[in-house]
Structures are given as C-alpha cells and as structure tokens.
CSV table of C-alpha atoms and ligand atoms in Angstrom, one decimal:
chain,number,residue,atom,x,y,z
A,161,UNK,CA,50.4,161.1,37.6
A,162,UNK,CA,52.4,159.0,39.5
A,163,UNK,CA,56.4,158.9,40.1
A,164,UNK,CA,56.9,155.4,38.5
A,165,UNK,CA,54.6,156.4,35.3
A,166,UNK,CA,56.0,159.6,34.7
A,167,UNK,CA,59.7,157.5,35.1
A,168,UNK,CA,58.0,155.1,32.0
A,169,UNK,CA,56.9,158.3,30.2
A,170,UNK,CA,60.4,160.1,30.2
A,171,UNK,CA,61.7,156.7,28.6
A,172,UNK,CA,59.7,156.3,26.5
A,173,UNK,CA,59.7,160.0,25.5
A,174,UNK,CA,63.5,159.7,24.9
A,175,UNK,CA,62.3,157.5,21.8
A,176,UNK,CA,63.1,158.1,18.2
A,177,UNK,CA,59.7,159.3,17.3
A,178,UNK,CA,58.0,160.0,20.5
A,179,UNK,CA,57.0,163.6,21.9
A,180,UNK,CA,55.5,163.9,25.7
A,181,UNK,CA,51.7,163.0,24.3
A,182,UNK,CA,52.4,159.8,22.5
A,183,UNK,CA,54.9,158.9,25.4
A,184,UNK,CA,51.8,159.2,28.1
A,185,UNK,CA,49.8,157.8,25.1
A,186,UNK,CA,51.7,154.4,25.4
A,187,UNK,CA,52.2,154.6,28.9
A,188,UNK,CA,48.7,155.1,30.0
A,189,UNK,CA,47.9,152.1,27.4
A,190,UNK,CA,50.1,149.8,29.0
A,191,UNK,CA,49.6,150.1,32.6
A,192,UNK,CA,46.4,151.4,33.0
A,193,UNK,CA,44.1,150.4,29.6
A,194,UNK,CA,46.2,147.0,28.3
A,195,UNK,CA,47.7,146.1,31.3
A,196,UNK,CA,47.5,142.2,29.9
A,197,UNK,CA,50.0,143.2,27.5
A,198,UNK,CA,52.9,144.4,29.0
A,199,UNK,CA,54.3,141.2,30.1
A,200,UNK,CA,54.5,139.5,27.0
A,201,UNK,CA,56.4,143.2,25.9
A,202,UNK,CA,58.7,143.2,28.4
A,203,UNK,CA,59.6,139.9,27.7
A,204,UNK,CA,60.0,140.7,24.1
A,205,UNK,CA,62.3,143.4,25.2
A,206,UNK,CA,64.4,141.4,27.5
A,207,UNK,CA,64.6,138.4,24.5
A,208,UNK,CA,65.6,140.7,22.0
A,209,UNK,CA,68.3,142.9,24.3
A,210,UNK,CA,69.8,139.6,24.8
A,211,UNK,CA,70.2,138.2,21.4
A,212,UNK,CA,69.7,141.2,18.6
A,213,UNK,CA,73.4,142.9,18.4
A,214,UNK,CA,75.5,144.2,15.4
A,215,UNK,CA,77.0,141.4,13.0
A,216,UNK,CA,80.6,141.9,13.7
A,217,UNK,CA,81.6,142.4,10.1
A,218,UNK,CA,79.0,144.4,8.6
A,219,UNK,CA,76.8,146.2,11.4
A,220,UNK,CA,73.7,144.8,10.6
A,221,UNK,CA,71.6,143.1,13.4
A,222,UNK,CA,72.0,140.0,13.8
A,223,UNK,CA,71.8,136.9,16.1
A,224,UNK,CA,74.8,135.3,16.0
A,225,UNK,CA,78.7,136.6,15.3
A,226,UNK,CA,77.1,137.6,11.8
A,227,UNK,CA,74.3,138.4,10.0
A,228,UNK,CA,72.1,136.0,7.9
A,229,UNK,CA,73.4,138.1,4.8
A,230,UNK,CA,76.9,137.8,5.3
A,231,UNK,CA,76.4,133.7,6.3
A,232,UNK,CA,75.1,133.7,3.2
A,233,UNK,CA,77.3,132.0,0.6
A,234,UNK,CA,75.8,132.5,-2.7
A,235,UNK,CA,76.4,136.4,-2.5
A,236,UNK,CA,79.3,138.1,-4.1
A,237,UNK,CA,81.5,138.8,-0.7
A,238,UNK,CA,83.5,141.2,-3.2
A,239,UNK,CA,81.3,143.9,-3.5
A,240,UNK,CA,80.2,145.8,-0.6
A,241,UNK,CA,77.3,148.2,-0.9
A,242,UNK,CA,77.5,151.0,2.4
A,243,UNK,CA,74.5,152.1,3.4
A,244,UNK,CA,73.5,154.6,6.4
A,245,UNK,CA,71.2,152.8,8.5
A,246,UNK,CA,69.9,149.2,8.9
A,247,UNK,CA,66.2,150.2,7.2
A,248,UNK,CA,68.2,151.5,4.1
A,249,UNK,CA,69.9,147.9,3.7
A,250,UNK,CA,66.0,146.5,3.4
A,251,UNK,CA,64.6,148.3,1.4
A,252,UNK,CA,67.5,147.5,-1.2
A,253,UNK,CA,67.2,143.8,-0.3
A,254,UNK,CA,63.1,144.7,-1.2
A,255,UNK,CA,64.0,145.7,-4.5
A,256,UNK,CA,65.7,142.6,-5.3
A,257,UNK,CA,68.3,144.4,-7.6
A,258,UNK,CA,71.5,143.7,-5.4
A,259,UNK,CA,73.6,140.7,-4.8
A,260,UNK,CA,76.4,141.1,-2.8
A,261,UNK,CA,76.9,142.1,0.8
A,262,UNK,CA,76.4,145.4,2.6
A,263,UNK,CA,78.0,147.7,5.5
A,264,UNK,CA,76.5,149.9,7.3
A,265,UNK,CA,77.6,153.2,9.2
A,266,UNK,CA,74.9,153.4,11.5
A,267,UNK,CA,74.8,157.5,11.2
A,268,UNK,CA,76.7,160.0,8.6
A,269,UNK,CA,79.0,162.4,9.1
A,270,UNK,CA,77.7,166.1,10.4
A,271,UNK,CA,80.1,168.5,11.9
A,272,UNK,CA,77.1,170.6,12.5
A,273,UNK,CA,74.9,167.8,14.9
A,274,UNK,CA,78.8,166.7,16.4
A,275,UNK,CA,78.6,163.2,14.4
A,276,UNK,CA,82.6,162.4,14.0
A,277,UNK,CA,83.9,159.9,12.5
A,278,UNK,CA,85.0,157.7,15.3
A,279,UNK,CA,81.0,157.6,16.0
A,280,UNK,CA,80.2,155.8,13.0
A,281,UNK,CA,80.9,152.1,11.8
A,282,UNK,CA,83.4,154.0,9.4
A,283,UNK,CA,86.9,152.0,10.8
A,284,UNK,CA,85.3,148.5,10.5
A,285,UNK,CA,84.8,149.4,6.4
A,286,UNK,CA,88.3,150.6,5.9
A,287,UNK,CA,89.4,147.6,7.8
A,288,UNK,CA,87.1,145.4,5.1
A,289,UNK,CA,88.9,147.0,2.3
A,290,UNK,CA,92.6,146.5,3.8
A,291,UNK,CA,92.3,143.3,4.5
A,292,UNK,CA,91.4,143.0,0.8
A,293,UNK,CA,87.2,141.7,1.3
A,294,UNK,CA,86.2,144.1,-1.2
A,295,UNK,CA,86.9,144.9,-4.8
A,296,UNK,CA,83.7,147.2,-5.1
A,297,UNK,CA,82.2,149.6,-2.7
A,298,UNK,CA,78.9,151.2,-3.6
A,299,UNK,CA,78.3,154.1,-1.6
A,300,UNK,CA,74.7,154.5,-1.2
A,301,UNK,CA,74.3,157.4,1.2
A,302,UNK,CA,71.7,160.1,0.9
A,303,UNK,CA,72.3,162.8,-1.7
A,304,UNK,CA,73.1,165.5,1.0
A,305,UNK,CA,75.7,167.4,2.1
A,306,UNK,CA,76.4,164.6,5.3
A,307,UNK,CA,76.0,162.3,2.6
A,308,UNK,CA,78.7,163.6,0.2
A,309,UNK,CA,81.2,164.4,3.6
A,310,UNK,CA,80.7,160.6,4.1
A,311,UNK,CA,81.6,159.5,0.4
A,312,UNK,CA,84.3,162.0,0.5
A,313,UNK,CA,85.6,160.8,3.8
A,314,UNK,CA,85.5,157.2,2.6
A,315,UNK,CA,87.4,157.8,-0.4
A,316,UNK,CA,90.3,159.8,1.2
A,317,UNK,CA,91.0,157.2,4.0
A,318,UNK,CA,91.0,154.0,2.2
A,319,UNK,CA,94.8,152.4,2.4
A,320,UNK,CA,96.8,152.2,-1.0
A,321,UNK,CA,95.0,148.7,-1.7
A,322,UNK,CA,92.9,149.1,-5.5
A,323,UNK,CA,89.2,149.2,-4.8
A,324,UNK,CA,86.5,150.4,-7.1
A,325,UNK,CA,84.4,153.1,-5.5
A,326,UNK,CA,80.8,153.9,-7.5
A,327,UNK,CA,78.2,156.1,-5.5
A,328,UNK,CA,74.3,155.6,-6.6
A,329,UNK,CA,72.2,158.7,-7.8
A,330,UNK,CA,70.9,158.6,-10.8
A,331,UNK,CA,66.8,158.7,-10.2
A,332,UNK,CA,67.2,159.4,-6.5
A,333,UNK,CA,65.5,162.7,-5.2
A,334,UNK,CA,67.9,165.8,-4.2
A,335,UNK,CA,68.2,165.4,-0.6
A,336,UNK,CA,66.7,162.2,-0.2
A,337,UNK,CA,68.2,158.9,1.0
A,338,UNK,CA,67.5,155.2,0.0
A,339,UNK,CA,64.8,154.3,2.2
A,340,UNK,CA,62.1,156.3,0.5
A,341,UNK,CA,62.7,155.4,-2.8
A,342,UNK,CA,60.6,152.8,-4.3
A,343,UNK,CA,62.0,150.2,-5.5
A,344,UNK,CA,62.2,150.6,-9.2
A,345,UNK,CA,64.3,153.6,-8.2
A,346,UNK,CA,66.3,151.3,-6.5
A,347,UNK,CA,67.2,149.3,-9.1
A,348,UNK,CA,68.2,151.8,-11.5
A,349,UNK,CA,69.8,153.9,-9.2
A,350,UNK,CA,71.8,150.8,-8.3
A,351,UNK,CA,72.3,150.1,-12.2
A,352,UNK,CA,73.6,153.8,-12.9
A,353,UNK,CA,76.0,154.2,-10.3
A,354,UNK,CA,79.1,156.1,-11.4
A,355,UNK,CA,82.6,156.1,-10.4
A,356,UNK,CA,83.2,158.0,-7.5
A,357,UNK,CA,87.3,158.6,-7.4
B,1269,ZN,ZN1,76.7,141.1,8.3
C-alpha cells in the first residue's frame, strides 16, 4: 500500500464501527474502484462540517443556533425528555408518542470507561432547569448501571427550583436503551414512566 492510503485507512479505521478490513474496504473503493465518487463525498463532508453543529440549547444537531425541534412552537417547551445520544431522540420522535422537547447528553456517565461528568451535556440541563425551562424531566437513559449513575447524578445536582423527575422503564429490556426498542415500546414506556425522586 501506499503512505497516503494507509493515512485514509487509519482515519477511517478510527471510525465508530470500522475495524482495519472494512477501513481498507472503503478506502480501496474510493480511490481505486469508485474513484468518481469521492468528490461529491468530500464535498458532502466539507458542507456538513460547516453547517451540522449542536443546537445550543438542547445538543441536538442542527443548522442554525437551534434545532428544528426546539424552533418548533407547538411543542410543550416545559417538559424536557433527556436522552443519551442523538439516534435515541429519533427513534422516540418515530414513535410519535412524545410532544415536548428533548436534551441530550451526548454519552452517560462510567467511572469505569473515564466518562465524567464535565464530558457530557450534563451542565447545559441543570442550567435548563435553573433558569426555570422545565417543569418535567423524563429521563430516558438505558436501563444499566451508567444509565441509573446518570439519573442519579441528575437528580442530586438539580438547584432547589421544583421540577418533576419520571424515568421510562416499564416494557424496556434489562440493559437495553431506547434506540432498539420498537416503537410500541416506546410509547408505553413513555406512558408508564414513574417518579424518579
Ligand atoms: Zn434543540
């Protein structure tokens, strides 16, 4: 191989997902099979790097200051569902069962992988509730031990202000998060959440 492919395949290696034979995989099929392609890629690339960042309130991408959810004006701004990821957030919007607004950590807590707290959208939420945004947070973080560190962590730092906390479970799988459950799990996991303080 040569020095500027294997400097491709080590970046593209360092990909969610990608091991050393699907990096050469792409790599070969980009510069050597579908050469044609890669400039409408890279121009993809450079497009989105320059417009796709987080919406400054919630954490979910966006295009502007804020998302097209929180521009929206017929959700209910009052009750703030957190979610782990991005890909969490749509597959609840998928199962059509929620109406207000979302934040999202981007990560959970784990001592054990060195995730803190100050790596994690965590500040931006309390912020949300002390500045009085949110009368409900639903915690919809995987059923796990990170999961219930998170909730836990949540609940102990939020400022003296009254907020209702409710965590979703009911129908989800031990150990399993939001983004593979179908969406009829969804919604009544969303419909028996409990309080969670
Ligand atoms: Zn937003």
């Amino acid at each position: 191989m040569t020095p500027a492919f294997e400097k491709l395949q080590k970046q593209l290696k360092q990909l969610p997902g990608l091991g050393y034979r699907s990096a050469e995989r792409i790599a070969l099929h980009l510069l050597v099979e579908k050469p044609a392609k890669l400039p409408a890629l890279v121009e993809a690339m450079q497009e989105a790097a320059k417009s796709v960042r987080r919406c400054e309130r919630c954490g979910n991408i966006a295009e502007g200051e804020r998302c097209a959810l929180c521009a929206d004006e017929k959700r209910d701004g009052s009750v703030v569902c957190v979610v782990e990821h991005v890909p969490d957030l749509v597959a609840l919007e998928r199962s059509g069962a929620y109406r207000g607004v979302y934040h999202v950590l981007h990560g959970k807590l784990s001592p054990i992988q060195g995730v803190a707290p100050e790596d994690l959208n965590l500040q931006a939420l309390l912020d949300r509730v002390e500045r009085g945004e949110a009368n409900e947070l639903i915690l919809a973080l995987s059923n796990d031990v990170e999961g219930e560190a998170t909730c836990h962590y949540i609940t102990q730092h939020l400022g003296p202000r009254g907020v209702k906390v409710t965590r979703i479970g009911f129908g989800l799988p031990s150990g399993g998060g939001v983004l593979y459950a179908d969406s009829v799990t969804l919604k009544s996991a969303l419909e028996g959440r409990r309080d969670y303080r």
